[in-house]
CSV table of C-alpha atoms and ligand atoms in Angstrom, one decimal:
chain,number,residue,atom,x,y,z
A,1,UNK,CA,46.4,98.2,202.9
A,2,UNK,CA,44.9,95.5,204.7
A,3,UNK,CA,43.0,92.2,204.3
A,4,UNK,CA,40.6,89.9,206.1
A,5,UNK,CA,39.3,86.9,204.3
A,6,UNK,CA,36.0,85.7,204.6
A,7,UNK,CA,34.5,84.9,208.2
A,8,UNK,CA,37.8,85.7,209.1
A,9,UNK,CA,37.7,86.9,213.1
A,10,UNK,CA,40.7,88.7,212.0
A,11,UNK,CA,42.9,90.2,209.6
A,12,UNK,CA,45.3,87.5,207.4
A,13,UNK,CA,46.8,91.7,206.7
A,14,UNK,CA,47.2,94.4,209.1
A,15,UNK,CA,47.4,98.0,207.8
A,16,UNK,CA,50.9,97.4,206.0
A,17,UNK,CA,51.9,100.8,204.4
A,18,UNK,CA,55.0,99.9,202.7
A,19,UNK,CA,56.9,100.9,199.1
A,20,UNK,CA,59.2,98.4,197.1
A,21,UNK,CA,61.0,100.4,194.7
A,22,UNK,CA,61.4,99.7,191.1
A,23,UNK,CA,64.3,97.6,190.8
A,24,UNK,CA,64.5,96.4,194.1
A,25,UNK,CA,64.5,92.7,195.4
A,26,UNK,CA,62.5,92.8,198.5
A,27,UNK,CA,61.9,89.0,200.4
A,28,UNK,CA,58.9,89.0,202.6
A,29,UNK,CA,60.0,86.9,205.5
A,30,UNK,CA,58.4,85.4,208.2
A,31,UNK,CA,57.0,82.2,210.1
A,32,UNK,CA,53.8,79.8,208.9
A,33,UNK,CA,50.9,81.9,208.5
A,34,UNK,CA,52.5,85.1,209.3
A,35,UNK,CA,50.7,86.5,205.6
A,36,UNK,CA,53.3,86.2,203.5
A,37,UNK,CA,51.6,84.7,200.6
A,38,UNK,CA,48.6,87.1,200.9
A,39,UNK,CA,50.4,90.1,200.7
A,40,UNK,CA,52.2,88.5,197.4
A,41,UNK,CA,49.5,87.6,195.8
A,42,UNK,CA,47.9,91.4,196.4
A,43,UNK,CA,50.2,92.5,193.7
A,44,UNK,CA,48.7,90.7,190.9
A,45,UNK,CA,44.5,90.7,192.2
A,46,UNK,CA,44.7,87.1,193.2
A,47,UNK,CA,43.8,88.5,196.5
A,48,UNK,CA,41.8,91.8,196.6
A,49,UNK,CA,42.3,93.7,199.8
A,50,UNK,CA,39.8,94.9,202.3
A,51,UNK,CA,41.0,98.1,203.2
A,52,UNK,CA,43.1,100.8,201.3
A,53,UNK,CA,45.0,100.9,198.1
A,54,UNK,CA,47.8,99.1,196.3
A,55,UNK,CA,49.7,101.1,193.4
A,56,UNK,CA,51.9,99.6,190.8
A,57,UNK,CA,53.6,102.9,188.9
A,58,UNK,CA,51.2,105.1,190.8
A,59,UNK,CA,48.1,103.6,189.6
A,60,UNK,CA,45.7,101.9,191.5
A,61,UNK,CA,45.4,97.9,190.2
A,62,UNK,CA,42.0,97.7,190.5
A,63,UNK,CA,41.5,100.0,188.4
A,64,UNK,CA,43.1,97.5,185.9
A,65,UNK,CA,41.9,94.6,184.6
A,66,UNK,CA,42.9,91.3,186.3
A,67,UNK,CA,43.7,89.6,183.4
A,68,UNK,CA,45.8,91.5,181.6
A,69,UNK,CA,47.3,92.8,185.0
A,70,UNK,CA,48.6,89.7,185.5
A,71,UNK,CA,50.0,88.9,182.5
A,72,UNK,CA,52.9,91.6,183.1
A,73,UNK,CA,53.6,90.2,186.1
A,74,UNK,CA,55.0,87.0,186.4
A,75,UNK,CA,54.7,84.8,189.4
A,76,UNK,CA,56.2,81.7,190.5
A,77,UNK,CA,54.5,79.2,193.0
A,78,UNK,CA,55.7,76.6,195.4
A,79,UNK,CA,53.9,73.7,193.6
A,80,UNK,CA,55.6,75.4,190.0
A,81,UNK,CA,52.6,74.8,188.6
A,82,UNK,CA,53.3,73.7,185.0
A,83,UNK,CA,50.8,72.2,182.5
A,84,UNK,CA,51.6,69.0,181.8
A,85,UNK,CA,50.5,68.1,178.9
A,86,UNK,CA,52.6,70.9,177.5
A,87,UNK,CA,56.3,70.6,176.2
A,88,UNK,CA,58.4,72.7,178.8
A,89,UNK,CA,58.9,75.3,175.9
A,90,UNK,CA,55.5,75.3,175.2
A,91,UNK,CA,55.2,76.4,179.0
A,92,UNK,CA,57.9,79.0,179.1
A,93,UNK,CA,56.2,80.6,176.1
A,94,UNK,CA,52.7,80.8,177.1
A,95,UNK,CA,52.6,83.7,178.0
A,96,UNK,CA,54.3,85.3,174.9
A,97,UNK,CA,51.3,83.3,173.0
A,98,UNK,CA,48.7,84.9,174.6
A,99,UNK,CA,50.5,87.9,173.9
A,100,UNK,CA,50.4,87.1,170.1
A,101,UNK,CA,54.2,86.9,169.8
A,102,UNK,CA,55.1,85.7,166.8
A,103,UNK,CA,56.0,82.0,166.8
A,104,UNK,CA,59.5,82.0,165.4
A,105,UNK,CA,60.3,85.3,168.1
A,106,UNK,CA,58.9,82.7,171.2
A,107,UNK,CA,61.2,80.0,169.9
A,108,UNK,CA,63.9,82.5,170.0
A,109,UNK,CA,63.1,83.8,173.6
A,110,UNK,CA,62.3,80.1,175.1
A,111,UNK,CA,66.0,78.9,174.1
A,112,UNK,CA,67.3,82.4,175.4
A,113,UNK,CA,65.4,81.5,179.1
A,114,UNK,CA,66.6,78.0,179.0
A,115,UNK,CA,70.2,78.9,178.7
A,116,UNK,CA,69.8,81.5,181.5
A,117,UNK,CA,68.8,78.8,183.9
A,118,UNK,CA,71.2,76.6,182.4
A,119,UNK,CA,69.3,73.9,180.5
A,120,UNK,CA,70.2,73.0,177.4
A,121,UNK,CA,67.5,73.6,174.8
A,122,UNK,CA,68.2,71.2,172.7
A,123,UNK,CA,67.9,68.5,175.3
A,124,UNK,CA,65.0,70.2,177.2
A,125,UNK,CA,62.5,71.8,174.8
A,126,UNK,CA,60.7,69.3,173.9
A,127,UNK,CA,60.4,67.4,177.1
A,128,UNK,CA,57.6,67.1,179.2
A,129,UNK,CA,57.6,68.5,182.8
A,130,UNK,CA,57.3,64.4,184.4
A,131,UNK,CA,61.0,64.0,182.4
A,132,UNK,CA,62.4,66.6,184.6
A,133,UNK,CA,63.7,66.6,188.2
A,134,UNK,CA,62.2,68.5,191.0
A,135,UNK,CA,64.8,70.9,190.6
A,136,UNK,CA,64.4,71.6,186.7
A,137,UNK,CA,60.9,72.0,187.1
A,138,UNK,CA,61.4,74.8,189.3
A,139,UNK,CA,63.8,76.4,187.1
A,140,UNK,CA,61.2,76.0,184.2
A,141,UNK,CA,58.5,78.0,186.3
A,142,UNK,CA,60.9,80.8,186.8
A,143,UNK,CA,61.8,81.1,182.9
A,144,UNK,CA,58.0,80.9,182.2
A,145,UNK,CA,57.4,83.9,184.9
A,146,UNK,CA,60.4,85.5,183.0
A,147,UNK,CA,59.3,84.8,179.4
A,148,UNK,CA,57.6,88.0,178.9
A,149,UNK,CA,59.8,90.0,180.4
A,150,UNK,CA,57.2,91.3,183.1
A,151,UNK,CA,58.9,94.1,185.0
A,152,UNK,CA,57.3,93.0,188.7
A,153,UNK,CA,58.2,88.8,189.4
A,154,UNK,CA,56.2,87.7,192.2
A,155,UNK,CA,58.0,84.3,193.8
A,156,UNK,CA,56.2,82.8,196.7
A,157,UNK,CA,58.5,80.0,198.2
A,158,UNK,CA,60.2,78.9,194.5
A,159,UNK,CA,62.8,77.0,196.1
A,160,UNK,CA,61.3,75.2,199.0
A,161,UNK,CA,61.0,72.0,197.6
A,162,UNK,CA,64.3,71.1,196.5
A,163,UNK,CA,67.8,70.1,198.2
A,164,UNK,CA,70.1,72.6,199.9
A,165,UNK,CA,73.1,72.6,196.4
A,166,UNK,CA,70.3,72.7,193.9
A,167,UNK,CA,68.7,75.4,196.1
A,168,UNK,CA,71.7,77.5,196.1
A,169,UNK,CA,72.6,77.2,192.1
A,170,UNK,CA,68.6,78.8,191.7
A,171,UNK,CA,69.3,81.2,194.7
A,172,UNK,CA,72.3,82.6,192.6
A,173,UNK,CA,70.1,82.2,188.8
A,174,UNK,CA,67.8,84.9,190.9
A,175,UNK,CA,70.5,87.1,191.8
A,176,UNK,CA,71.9,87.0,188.6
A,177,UNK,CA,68.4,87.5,186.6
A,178,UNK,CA,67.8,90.6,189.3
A,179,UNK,CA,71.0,91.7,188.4
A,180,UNK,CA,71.1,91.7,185.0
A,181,UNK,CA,67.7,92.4,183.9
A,182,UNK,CA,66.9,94.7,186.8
A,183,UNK,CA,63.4,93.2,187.5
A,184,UNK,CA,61.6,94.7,190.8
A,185,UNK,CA,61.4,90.8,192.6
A,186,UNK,CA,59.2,90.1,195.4
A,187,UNK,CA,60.3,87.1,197.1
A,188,UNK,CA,58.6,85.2,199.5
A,189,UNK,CA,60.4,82.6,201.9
A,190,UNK,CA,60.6,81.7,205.6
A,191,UNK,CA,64.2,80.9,205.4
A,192,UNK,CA,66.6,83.8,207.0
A,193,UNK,CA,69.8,82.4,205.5
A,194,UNK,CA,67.7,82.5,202.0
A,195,UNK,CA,66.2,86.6,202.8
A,196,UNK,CA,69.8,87.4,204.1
A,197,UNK,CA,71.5,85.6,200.5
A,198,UNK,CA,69.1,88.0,198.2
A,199,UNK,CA,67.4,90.7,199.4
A,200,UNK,CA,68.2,94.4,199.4
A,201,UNK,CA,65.6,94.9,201.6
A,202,UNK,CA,63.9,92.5,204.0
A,203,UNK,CA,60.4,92.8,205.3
A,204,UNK,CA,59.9,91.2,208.6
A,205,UNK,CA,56.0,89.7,209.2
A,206,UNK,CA,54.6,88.2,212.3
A,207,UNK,CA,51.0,87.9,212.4
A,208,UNK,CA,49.9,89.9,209.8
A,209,UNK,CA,51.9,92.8,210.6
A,210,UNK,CA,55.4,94.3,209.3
A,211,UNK,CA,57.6,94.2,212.1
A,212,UNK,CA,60.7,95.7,210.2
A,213,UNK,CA,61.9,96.2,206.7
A,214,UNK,CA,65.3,97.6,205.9
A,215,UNK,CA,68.4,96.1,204.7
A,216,UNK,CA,69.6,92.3,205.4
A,217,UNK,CA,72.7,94.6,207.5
A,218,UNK,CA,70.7,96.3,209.0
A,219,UNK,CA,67.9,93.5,210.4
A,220,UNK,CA,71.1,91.6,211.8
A,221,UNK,CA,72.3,94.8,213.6
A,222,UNK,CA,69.6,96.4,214.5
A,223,UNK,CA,66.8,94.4,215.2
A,224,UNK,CA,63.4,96.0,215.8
A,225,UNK,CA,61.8,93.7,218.9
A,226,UNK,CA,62.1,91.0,220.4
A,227,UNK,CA,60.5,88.7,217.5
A,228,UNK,CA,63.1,89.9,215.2
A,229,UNK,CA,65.8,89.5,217.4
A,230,UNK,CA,64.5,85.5,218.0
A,231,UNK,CA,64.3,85.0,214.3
A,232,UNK,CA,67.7,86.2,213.0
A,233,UNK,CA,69.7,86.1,216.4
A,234,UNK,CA,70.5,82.6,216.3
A,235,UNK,CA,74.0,82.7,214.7
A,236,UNK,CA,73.9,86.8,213.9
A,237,UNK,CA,77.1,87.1,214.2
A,238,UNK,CA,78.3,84.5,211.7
A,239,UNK,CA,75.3,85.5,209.3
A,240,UNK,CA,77.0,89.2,209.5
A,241,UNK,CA,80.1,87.8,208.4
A,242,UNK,CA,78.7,85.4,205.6
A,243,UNK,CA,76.9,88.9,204.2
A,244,UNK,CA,80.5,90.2,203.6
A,245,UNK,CA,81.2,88.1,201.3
A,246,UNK,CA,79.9,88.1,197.7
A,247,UNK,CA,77.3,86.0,196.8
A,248,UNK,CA,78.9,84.0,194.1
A,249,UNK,CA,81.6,83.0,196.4
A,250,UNK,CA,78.8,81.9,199.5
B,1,ATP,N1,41.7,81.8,201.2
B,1,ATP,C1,41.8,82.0,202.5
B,1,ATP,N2,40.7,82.1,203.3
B,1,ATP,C2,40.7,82.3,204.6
B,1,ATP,N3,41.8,82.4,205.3
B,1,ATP,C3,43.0,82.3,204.6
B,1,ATP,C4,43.0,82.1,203.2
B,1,ATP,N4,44.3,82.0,202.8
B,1,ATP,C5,45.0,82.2,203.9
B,1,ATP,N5,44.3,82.4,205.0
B,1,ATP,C6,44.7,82.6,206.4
B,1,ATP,O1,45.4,83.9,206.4
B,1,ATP,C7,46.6,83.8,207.2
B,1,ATP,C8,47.8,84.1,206.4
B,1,ATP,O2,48.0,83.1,205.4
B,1,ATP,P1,49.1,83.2,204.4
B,1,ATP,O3,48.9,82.1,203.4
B,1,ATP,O4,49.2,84.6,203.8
B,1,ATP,O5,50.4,82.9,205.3
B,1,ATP,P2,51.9,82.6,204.9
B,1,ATP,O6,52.7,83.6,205.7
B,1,ATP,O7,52.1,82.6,203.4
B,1,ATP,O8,52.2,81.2,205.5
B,1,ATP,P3,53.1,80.0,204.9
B,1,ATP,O9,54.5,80.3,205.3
B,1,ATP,O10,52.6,78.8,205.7
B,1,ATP,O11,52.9,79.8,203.5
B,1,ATP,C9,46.6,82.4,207.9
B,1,ATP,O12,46.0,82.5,209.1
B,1,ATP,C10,45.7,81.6,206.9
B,1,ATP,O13,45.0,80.6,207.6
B,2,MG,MG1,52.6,81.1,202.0
């Protein structure tokens, strides 16, 4: 699968042939403009691509429609993105809305995502998303991406925008969410200390291409080439040692 945008002289996408299996959190990883986000946003027909396929459960998604594609997947964004006019549970349930969930079963499920990122919802419900910090506003996208319970969770970049403790308490809301709801995650992020924290499988970009994927063990141990080496080798070593450790205790 490939893409090439536009008067593009050449590919954002190289030929990437790669799986993520159900279940799995896999963290595309790699430097500014490597093609992260285009990948990503592959999944859910924001982008189309140019050459080859893209399956979800074997089937092709362009065979199915954009719209309600995308409403099974749930996808966060940098920016977080919420309307902000609306009350932050009238965010996380818009999606169960459009669904035509019944109101008193979306009122049920918004207070169930606000305690799971650990706001309370009697406090938060009703606010608007300028009464919140940077940092619950980003937690509010990811409940909204959750609200539905979408099986695939596209997150491009969620937790670039806030400090390094508030960043780690969402880094281990994810694992916990991956863990207990097993939801495939595809996680998008320049960061090597964040790709090494989550994923059970890294894939290494550098200009438009997969370089490696396998797991964060095996990137620090064996890297593929020279780029790879560069990218995690400062500090391997004590990165190795930090993955020994469980994540609740990093
Ligand atoms: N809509 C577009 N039209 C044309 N070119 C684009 C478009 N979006 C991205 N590109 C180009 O495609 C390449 C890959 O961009 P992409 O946004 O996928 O990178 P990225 O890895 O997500 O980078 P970053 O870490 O900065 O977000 C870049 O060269 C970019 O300039
Ligand atoms: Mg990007």
């Amino acid at each position: 699968m490939g893409v090439r945008y536009a008067n593009a002289s050449v590919p954002a996408v190289h030929d990437v042939d790669l799986a993520i299996e159900a279940g799995q959190f896999a963290v595309l990883l790699g430097p500014s403009g490597c093609g992260k986000s285009t990948l990503l946003r592959t999944i859910n027909r924001l982008v189309e691509p140019t050459s080859g396929t893209l399956l979800i459960d074997g089937g092709d998604v362009r065979e199915r429609d954009a719209t309600e594609l995308r409403r099974g997947i749930g996808y966060v964004i940098q920016a977080v993105g919420l309307f902000p006019h609306y009350t932050v549970a009238q965010n996380v349930g818009v999606v169960p809305k459009l669904l035509g969930w019944e109101q008193v079963r979306i009122d049920a499920r918004v207070d169930e995502l606000l305690r799971l990122i650990r706001l309370d919802p009697a406090r938060y419900r009703d606010r608007k998303p300028r009464e919140l910090s940077g940092g619950e506003a980003q937690r509010v996208g990811v409940a909204r991406a959750l609200a539905a319970q979408p099986r695939v969770l596209l997150m491009d970049e969620p937790f670039a925008a806030v400090d390094a403790i508030v960043r780690a308490s969402l880094q281990d809301e994810i694992a916990r969410v991956h863990r207990e709801l097993g939801t495939t995650i595809v996680f998008v992020t320049h960061d090597v200390d964040e790709a090494l924290r989550l994923a059970d499988r890294i894939v290494v970009m550098n200009a438009g291409h997969v370089v490696q994927t396998g797991p964060p063990a095996e990137i620090l141990e064996h890297p593929a080439d020279d780029f790879v080496r560069d990218l995690v080798g400062v500090d391997a070593e004590t990165r190795r040692l930090a993955l020994e450790r469980p994540l609740i205790e990093r």
